PDB file of C-alpha atoms in Angstrom:
ATOM      1  CA  ILE A 930     -49.659 188.063 -78.179  1.00  0.00           C
ATOM      2  CA  LEU A 931     -47.060 185.316 -77.927  1.00  0.00           C
ATOM      3  CA  ALA A 932     -49.238 183.336 -75.524  1.00  0.00           C
ATOM      4  CA  ARG A 933     -51.869 183.007 -78.258  1.00  0.00           C
ATOM      5  CA  ASN A 934     -49.592 180.683 -80.280  1.00  0.00           C
ATOM      6  CA  LEU A 935     -50.184 182.471 -83.547  1.00  0.00           C
ATOM      7  CA  ASP A 936     -48.890 181.086 -86.828  1.00  0.00           C
ATOM      8  CA  VAL A 937     -48.157 184.537 -88.259  1.00  0.00           C
ATOM      9  CA  LEU A 938     -47.789 188.015 -86.788  1.00  0.00           C
ATOM     10  CA  VAL A 939     -47.868 191.054 -89.070  1.00  0.00           C
ATOM     11  CA  ILE A 940     -45.645 193.971 -88.076  1.00  0.00           C
ATOM     12  CA  GLN A 941     -46.201 197.344 -89.687  1.00  0.00           C
ATOM     13  CA  SER A 942     -44.459 200.651 -89.195  1.00  0.00           C
ATOM     14  CA  GLY A 943     -46.332 203.724 -90.268  1.00  0.00           C
ATOM     15  CA  SER A 944     -44.969 206.697 -92.133  1.00  0.00           C
ATOM     16  CA  ASN A 945     -45.057 208.728 -88.909  1.00  0.00           C
ATOM     17  CA  ASN A 946     -42.291 206.484 -87.595  1.00  0.00           C
ATOM     18  CA  VAL A 947     -39.654 207.652 -90.079  1.00  0.00           C
ATOM     19  CA  ALA A 948     -38.717 210.617 -87.908  1.00  0.00           C
ATOM     20  CA  SER A 949     -36.692 208.195 -85.743  1.00  0.00           C
ATOM     21  CA  PRO A 950     -35.444 205.551 -88.181  1.00  0.00           C
ATOM     22  CA  GLU A 951     -32.841 203.967 -85.883  1.00  0.00           C
ATOM     23  CA  THR A 952     -35.418 203.502 -83.137  1.00  0.00           C
ATOM     24  CA  VAL A 953     -37.865 201.924 -85.575  1.00  0.00           C
ATOM     25  CA  ILE A 954     -35.204 199.563 -86.921  1.00  0.00           C
ATOM     26  CA  THR A 955     -34.091 198.522 -83.429  1.00  0.00           C
ATOM     27  CA  ASP A 956     -37.669 197.953 -82.254  1.00  0.00           C
ATOM     28  CA  VAL A 957     -38.707 195.995 -85.348  1.00  0.00           C
ATOM     29  CA  LYS A 958     -35.598 193.781 -85.196  1.00  0.00           C
ATOM     30  CA  ALA A 959     -36.260 193.018 -81.540  1.00  0.00           C
ATOM     31  CA  THR A 960     -39.891 192.213 -82.286  1.00  0.00           C
ATOM     32  CA  ILE A 961     -38.923 189.948 -85.189  1.00  0.00           C
ATOM     33  CA  ASP A 962     -36.438 188.083 -82.992  1.00  0.00           C
ATOM     34  CA  LEU A 963     -38.911 187.663 -80.141  1.00  0.00           C
ATOM     35  CA  VAL A 964     -41.764 186.513 -82.345  1.00  0.00           C
ATOM     36  CA  TYR A 965     -39.594 184.139 -84.383  1.00  0.00           C
ATOM     37  CA  ALA A 966     -38.099 182.606 -81.221  1.00  0.00           C
ATOM     38  CA  ALA A 967     -41.648 181.910 -79.999  1.00  0.00           C
ATOM     39  CA  GLY A 968     -42.343 179.874 -83.130  1.00  0.00           C
ATOM     40  CA  THR A 969     -44.437 182.492 -84.879  1.00  0.00           C
ATOM     41  CA  LEU A 970     -43.635 183.697 -88.373  1.00  0.00           C
ATOM     42  CA  PRO A 971     -43.126 187.485 -88.355  1.00  0.00           C
ATOM     43  CA  VAL A 972     -44.193 189.331 -91.506  1.00  0.00           C
ATOM     44  CA  TYR A 973     -43.023 192.925 -91.852  1.00  0.00           C
ATOM     45  CA  LEU A 974     -45.015 195.325 -94.028  1.00  0.00           C
ATOM     46  CA  SER A 975     -42.857 198.071 -95.456  1.00  0.00           C
ATOM     47  CA  ILE A 976     -43.516 201.727 -94.804  1.00  0.00           C
ATOM     48  CA  THR A 977     -45.472 202.912 -97.808  1.00  0.00           C
ATOM     49  CA  ASN A 978     -45.916 206.316 -99.379  1.00  0.00           C
ATOM     50  CA  ARG A 979     -48.399 208.602 -97.741  1.00  0.00           C
ATOM     51  CA  GLY A 980     -51.675 209.147 -99.492  1.00  0.00           C
ATOM     52  CA  SER A 981     -52.625 212.811 -99.459  1.00  0.00           C
ATOM     53  CA  ALA A 982     -50.291 213.829 -96.625  1.00  0.00           C
ATOM     54  CA  SER A 983     -47.027 215.428 -97.579  1.00  0.00           C
ATOM     55  CA  TRP A 984     -43.595 214.175 -96.581  1.00  0.00           C
ATOM     56  CA  ALA A 985     -40.857 216.300 -95.077  1.00  0.00           C
ATOM     57  CA  SER A 986     -37.923 216.498 -97.468  1.00  0.00           C
ATOM     58  CA  ASN A 987     -35.888 213.745 -95.785  1.00  0.00           C
ATOM     59  CA  GLN A 988     -38.726 211.355 -94.975  1.00  0.00           C
ATOM     60  CA  PRO A 989     -38.856 209.382 -98.237  1.00  0.00           C
ATOM     61  CA  ALA A 990     -35.164 208.566 -97.847  1.00  0.00           C
ATOM     62  CA  GLN A 991     -35.669 207.636 -94.207  1.00  0.00           C
ATOM     63  CA  ALA A 992     -38.588 205.342 -95.083  1.00  0.00           C
ATOM     64  CA  PHE A 993     -36.449 203.659 -97.732  1.00  0.00           C
ATOM     65  CA  TYR A 994     -33.626 203.281 -95.197  1.00  0.00           C
ATOM     66  CA  VAL A 995     -35.931 201.659 -92.615  1.00  0.00           C
ATOM     67  CA  ASN A 996     -37.466 199.314 -95.182  1.00  0.00           C
ATOM     68  CA  GLN A 997     -34.097 198.309 -96.633  1.00  0.00           C
ATOM     69  CA  SER A 998     -32.546 197.776 -93.195  1.00  0.00           C
ATOM     70  CA  ILE A 999     -35.367 195.465 -92.114  1.00  0.00           C
ATOM     71  CA  LYS A1000     -35.252 193.628 -95.445  1.00  0.00           C
ATOM     72  CA  ASP A1001     -31.493 193.094 -95.107  1.00  0.00           C
ATOM     73  CA  TYR A1002     -31.920 191.938 -91.500  1.00  0.00           C
ATOM     74  CA  THR A1003     -34.581 189.387 -92.367  1.00  0.00           C
ATOM     75  CA  LYS A1004     -32.369 187.964 -95.122  1.00  0.00           C
ATOM     76  CA  GLN A1005     -29.640 187.398 -92.514  1.00  0.00           C
ATOM     77  CA  THR A1006     -31.909 185.886 -89.874  1.00  0.00           C
ATOM     78  CA  GLY A1007     -34.427 183.886 -91.803  1.00  0.00           C
TER      79      GLY A1007
END
């Protein structure tokens, strides 16, 4: 992807990823750093609510945690 010299790269985590929030956060941060260092603007799309699928009781809080962590990180780095 980086060899294509893109102007923008969109990064999206799905709601299935909230089961391992720390892993998602670590992976997204690393991707943001790599893409930004290559001169491409990374754009992260927040984890959104599921449509008709139900959430486990802790998943909405975990999705919020992932989204907020990435938002805070991008404020520090960008």
